[in-house]
């Protein structure tokens, strides 16, 4: 049973973090894991089982971050542990054709209807990078459209307005300010990027009238998952599909977060929208690094070896051990009631949190449904887009709230731009632990 002690000893975490800073930049391998987000520093996690994790001081937590959504089966699922140890004993990777990658791809195609063929990569970033290259080759066009606040990995041209900024810096909806997320990217890279606000059909029609004819692709997250959890307005994705078809731009649906989470076929199945290309990652590998690009042969076959091919190489593509995990994970996900249960547990958490905030008179909304959601401290009834998020969400209060939860046995990132994840390992007891901790954390929260 998780202890809800408010004064958790984190001495060993602090010692490791001090040591980490001698050898690692900021003591971590990605800023989102370090002292930029966690105060006074990160909690060093040492092991996990099911829905729980333990830190270096042996404090126990219920994990709702789940490796940014990768751990759809929770930690150390017995089937996956067995799969990994057997695959390791046989030889983890050959960088050669294997039956393991065939079995993974067959299962993938059975679950994702738009996947006539699939190409495995090692990360979501590699998948979106490849999807863009394929779109450009397929259409013979260079420009593409990305939406404000959408994150598609760390490839240069995607790094425009993926971070939040004060509302005053964002420019107008018709002419959004273009704010690069990283140094080291030649400004000319962004000459090929058309930027538009998301979830606004009028703005979309306007920008596509101007630029549609020159776009290789429009890339979108189906649910905006990097400003928390922002759902598409009714009919928005369907209209986006029609408009991209009309102007001859490919629709890339970036399902790195949503894929294998909301339905076997991801958000494209849930919302009934068929993209031209889709990208996957995270939940596909149940904790192992993998990504995928899926779509019709007419587009993906451009990678076939020829003088005019779209190049995609990689020593670790189709990594054998990972492919074994992918196949076993997809088998687990296709078991009866998996998605029904994920939705039921998630919806119970969401309803419970809403009830606690209402009873405690905290101005907070819980947005999303089923296996993924986010809490926003806001006066608004809903957060519809990037601009709402930048203007109306109290991200500092959210951080303080999550730090209180961390002290009460709930593991979650204090970054409001991420989202809460329900895995197949979460139980009703975990839901209760979270609701109790939330209730306690609301006392004196300001
Ligand atoms: C929507 C989306 N696309 C792509 C990526 C990149 O995936 P990865 O971190 O595996 O490179 C992410 C990562 O968070 C993401 O949220």
mmCIF file of N, CA, C and O in Angstrom, residues 114 147 201 204 208 216-218 220 235-253 268 271-278 296 299:
data_model
loop_
_atom_site.group_PDB
_atom_site.id
_atom_site.type_symbol
_atom_site.label_atom_id
_atom_site.label_comp_id
_atom_site.label_asym_id
_atom_site.label_seq_id
_atom_site.Cartn_x
_atom_site.Cartn_y
_atom_site.Cartn_z
ATOM 1 N N UNK A 114 -5.526 1.760 -41.722
ATOM 2 C CA UNK A 114 -4.884 2.535 -42.800
ATOM 3 C C UNK A 114 -3.486 2.020 -43.122
ATOM 4 O O UNK A 114 -2.840 2.511 -44.040
ATOM 5 N N UNK A 147 0.781 22.875 -36.988
ATOM 6 C CA UNK A 147 -0.095 23.694 -36.158
ATOM 7 C C UNK A 147 0.630 24.198 -34.919
ATOM 8 O O UNK A 147 1.496 23.502 -34.359
ATOM 9 N N UNK A 201 -11.713 25.958 -37.932
ATOM 10 C CA UNK A 201 -11.958 25.637 -39.342
ATOM 11 C C UNK A 201 -11.798 26.875 -40.217
ATOM 12 O O UNK A 201 -11.226 26.807 -41.318
ATOM 13 N N UNK A 204 -8.260 27.547 -40.837
ATOM 14 C CA UNK A 204 -7.709 26.495 -41.696
ATOM 15 C C UNK A 204 -8.091 26.740 -43.167
ATOM 16 O O UNK A 204 -7.236 26.649 -44.069
ATOM 17 N N UNK A 208 -5.359 27.456 -46.106
ATOM 18 C CA UNK A 208 -5.250 26.505 -47.212
ATOM 19 C C UNK A 208 -5.621 27.159 -48.547
ATOM 20 O O UNK A 208 -5.102 26.755 -49.594
ATOM 21 N N UNK A 216 3.144 19.930 -49.363
ATOM 22 C CA UNK A 216 3.314 18.475 -49.476
ATOM 23 C C UNK A 216 2.423 17.769 -48.461
ATOM 24 O O UNK A 216 1.874 16.697 -48.740
ATOM 25 N N UNK A 217 2.286 18.380 -47.283
ATOM 26 C CA UNK A 217 1.546 17.705 -46.217
ATOM 27 C C UNK A 217 1.040 18.691 -45.191
ATOM 28 O O UNK A 217 1.564 19.800 -45.047
ATOM 29 N N UNK A 218 0.022 18.266 -44.486
ATOM 30 C CA UNK A 218 -0.384 18.905 -43.233
ATOM 31 C C UNK A 218 -0.172 17.845 -42.164
ATOM 32 O O UNK A 218 -0.651 16.713 -42.307
ATOM 33 N N UNK A 220 -0.662 16.735 -38.219
ATOM 34 C CA UNK A 220 -1.451 17.089 -37.032
ATOM 35 C C UNK A 220 -1.400 15.977 -35.992
ATOM 36 O O UNK A 220 -1.309 14.794 -36.341
ATOM 37 N N UNK A 235 -16.086 17.491 -35.760
ATOM 38 C CA UNK A 235 -15.999 17.669 -37.216
ATOM 39 C C UNK A 235 -14.695 18.284 -37.696
ATOM 40 O O UNK A 235 -14.455 18.360 -38.902
ATOM 41 N N UNK A 236 -13.820 18.726 -36.760
ATOM 42 C CA UNK A 236 -12.593 19.420 -37.208
ATOM 43 C C UNK A 236 -11.665 18.502 -38.020
ATOM 44 O O UNK A 236 -11.204 18.860 -39.104
ATOM 45 N N UNK A 237 -11.423 17.316 -37.505
ATOM 46 C CA UNK A 237 -10.499 16.405 -38.202
ATOM 47 C C UNK A 237 -11.094 15.973 -39.552
ATOM 48 O O UNK A 237 -10.364 15.825 -40.544
ATOM 49 N N UNK A 238 -12.409 15.795 -39.570
ATOM 50 C CA UNK A 238 -13.069 15.403 -40.820
ATOM 51 C C UNK A 238 -12.922 16.507 -41.870
ATOM 52 O O UNK A 238 -12.638 16.246 -43.035
ATOM 53 N N UNK A 239 -13.087 17.753 -41.442
ATOM 54 C CA UNK A 239 -12.946 18.893 -42.368
ATOM 55 C C UNK A 239 -11.495 19.016 -42.838
ATOM 56 O O UNK A 239 -11.226 19.309 -44.007
ATOM 57 N N UNK A 240 -10.576 18.777 -41.911
ATOM 58 C CA UNK A 240 -9.148 18.811 -42.268
ATOM 59 C C UNK A 240 -8.863 17.760 -43.350
ATOM 60 O O UNK A 240 -8.132 18.008 -44.300
ATOM 61 N N UNK A 241 -9.473 16.607 -43.193
ATOM 62 C CA UNK A 241 -9.295 15.534 -44.189
ATOM 63 C C UNK A 241 -9.796 16.002 -45.563
ATOM 64 O O UNK A 241 -9.122 15.865 -46.579
ATOM 65 N N UNK A 242 -10.999 16.588 -45.581
ATOM 66 C CA UNK A 242 -11.576 17.029 -46.866
ATOM 67 C C UNK A 242 -10.703 18.106 -47.516
ATOM 68 O O UNK A 242 -10.394 18.044 -48.699
ATOM 69 N N UNK A 243 -10.291 19.059 -46.697
ATOM 70 C CA UNK A 243 -9.552 20.200 -47.259
ATOM 71 C C UNK A 243 -8.178 19.780 -47.781
ATOM 72 O O UNK A 243 -7.717 20.287 -48.806
ATOM 73 N N UNK A 244 -7.522 18.864 -47.079
ATOM 74 C CA UNK A 244 -6.206 18.413 -47.566
ATOM 75 C C UNK A 244 -6.375 17.649 -48.871
ATOM 76 O O UNK A 244 -5.584 17.813 -49.798
ATOM 77 N N UNK A 245 -7.436 16.854 -48.941
ATOM 78 C CA UNK A 245 -7.691 16.127 -50.187
ATOM 79 C C UNK A 245 -7.911 17.116 -51.346
ATOM 80 O O UNK A 245 -7.355 16.947 -52.420
ATOM 81 N N UNK A 246 -8.693 18.149 -51.063
ATOM 82 C CA UNK A 246 -9.003 19.133 -52.107
ATOM 83 C C UNK A 246 -7.757 19.813 -52.652
ATOM 84 O O UNK A 246 -7.690 20.140 -53.829
ATOM 85 N N UNK A 247 -6.782 20.075 -51.772
ATOM 86 C CA UNK A 247 -5.611 20.826 -52.268
ATOM 87 C C UNK A 247 -4.427 19.919 -52.596
ATOM 88 O O UNK A 247 -3.345 20.408 -52.914
ATOM 89 N N UNK A 248 -4.608 18.621 -52.493
ATOM 90 C CA UNK A 248 -3.552 17.695 -52.913
ATOM 91 C C UNK A 248 -2.403 17.586 -51.925
ATOM 92 O O UNK A 248 -1.305 17.152 -52.278
ATOM 93 N N UNK A 249 -2.648 18.008 -50.678
ATOM 94 C CA UNK A 249 -1.614 17.830 -49.642
ATOM 95 C C UNK A 249 -1.916 16.535 -48.890
ATOM 96 O O UNK A 249 -3.089 16.212 -48.660
ATOM 97 N N UNK A 250 -0.881 15.809 -48.503
ATOM 98 C CA UNK A 250 -1.114 14.585 -47.732
ATOM 99 C C UNK A 250 -1.444 14.956 -46.287
ATOM 100 O O UNK A 250 -0.930 15.935 -45.757
ATOM 101 N N UNK A 251 -2.287 14.143 -45.686
ATOM 102 C CA UNK A 251 -2.578 14.333 -44.260
ATOM 103 C C UNK A 251 -1.744 13.334 -43.466
ATOM 104 O O UNK A 251 -1.917 12.116 -43.602
ATOM 105 N N UNK A 252 -0.813 13.884 -42.666
ATOM 106 C CA UNK A 252 -0.017 13.027 -41.765
ATOM 107 C C UNK A 252 -0.662 13.108 -40.389
ATOM 108 O O UNK A 252 -0.716 14.181 -39.780
ATOM 109 N N UNK A 253 -1.147 11.993 -39.901
ATOM 110 C CA UNK A 253 -1.700 11.994 -38.548
ATOM 111 C C UNK A 253 -0.624 11.446 -37.618
ATOM 112 O O UNK A 253 -0.192 10.292 -37.760
ATOM 113 N N UNK A 268 -7.430 7.606 -35.366
ATOM 114 C CA UNK A 268 -8.037 7.548 -36.706
ATOM 115 C C UNK A 268 -9.235 6.614 -36.690
ATOM 116 O O UNK A 268 -10.234 6.858 -37.357
ATOM 117 N N UNK A 271 -12.034 8.516 -34.316
ATOM 118 C CA UNK A 271 -12.738 9.634 -34.949
ATOM 119 C C UNK A 271 -13.201 9.326 -36.372
ATOM 120 O O UNK A 271 -13.834 10.166 -37.026
ATOM 121 N N UNK A 272 -12.821 8.159 -36.891
ATOM 122 C CA UNK A 272 -13.260 7.780 -38.232
ATOM 123 C C UNK A 272 -12.680 8.661 -39.324
ATOM 124 O O UNK A 272 -13.380 9.066 -40.246
ATOM 125 N N UNK A 273 -11.378 8.969 -39.215
ATOM 126 C CA UNK A 273 -10.709 9.781 -40.243
ATOM 127 C C UNK A 273 -9.510 9.000 -40.773
ATOM 128 O O UNK A 273 -8.658 8.569 -39.990
ATOM 129 N N UNK A 274 -9.442 8.834 -42.080
ATOM 130 C CA UNK A 274 -8.334 8.057 -42.646
ATOM 131 C C UNK A 274 -7.239 8.983 -43.156
ATOM 132 O O UNK A 274 -7.410 9.682 -44.164
ATOM 133 N N UNK A 275 -6.072 8.996 -42.494
ATOM 134 C CA UNK A 275 -4.972 9.838 -42.977
ATOM 135 C C UNK A 275 -4.270 9.169 -44.157
ATOM 136 O O UNK A 275 -4.508 8.004 -44.442
ATOM 137 N N UNK A 276 -3.384 9.933 -44.822
ATOM 138 C CA UNK A 276 -2.571 9.319 -45.876
ATOM 139 C C UNK A 276 -1.400 8.576 -45.263
ATOM 140 O O UNK A 276 -1.038 7.491 -45.700
ATOM 141 N N UNK A 277 -0.791 9.203 -44.263
ATOM 142 C CA UNK A 277 0.350 8.580 -43.577
ATOM 143 C C UNK A 277 0.099 8.740 -42.087
ATOM 144 O O UNK A 277 -0.386 9.794 -41.655
ATOM 145 N N UNK A 278 0.424 7.748 -41.302
ATOM 146 C CA UNK A 278 0.379 7.982 -39.858
ATOM 147 C C UNK A 278 1.668 7.526 -39.206
ATOM 148 O O UNK A 278 2.378 6.652 -39.735
ATOM 149 N N UNK A 296 -0.417 3.650 -47.224
ATOM 150 C CA UNK A 296 -0.593 2.823 -48.419
ATOM 151 C C UNK A 296 0.732 2.523 -49.122
ATOM 152 O O UNK A 296 1.689 3.302 -49.011
ATOM 153 N N UNK A 299 2.509 5.167 -51.344
ATOM 154 C CA UNK A 299 3.402 6.166 -50.734
ATOM 155 C C UNK A 299 4.627 5.492 -50.121
ATOM 156 O O UNK A 299 5.767 5.874 -50.406
#
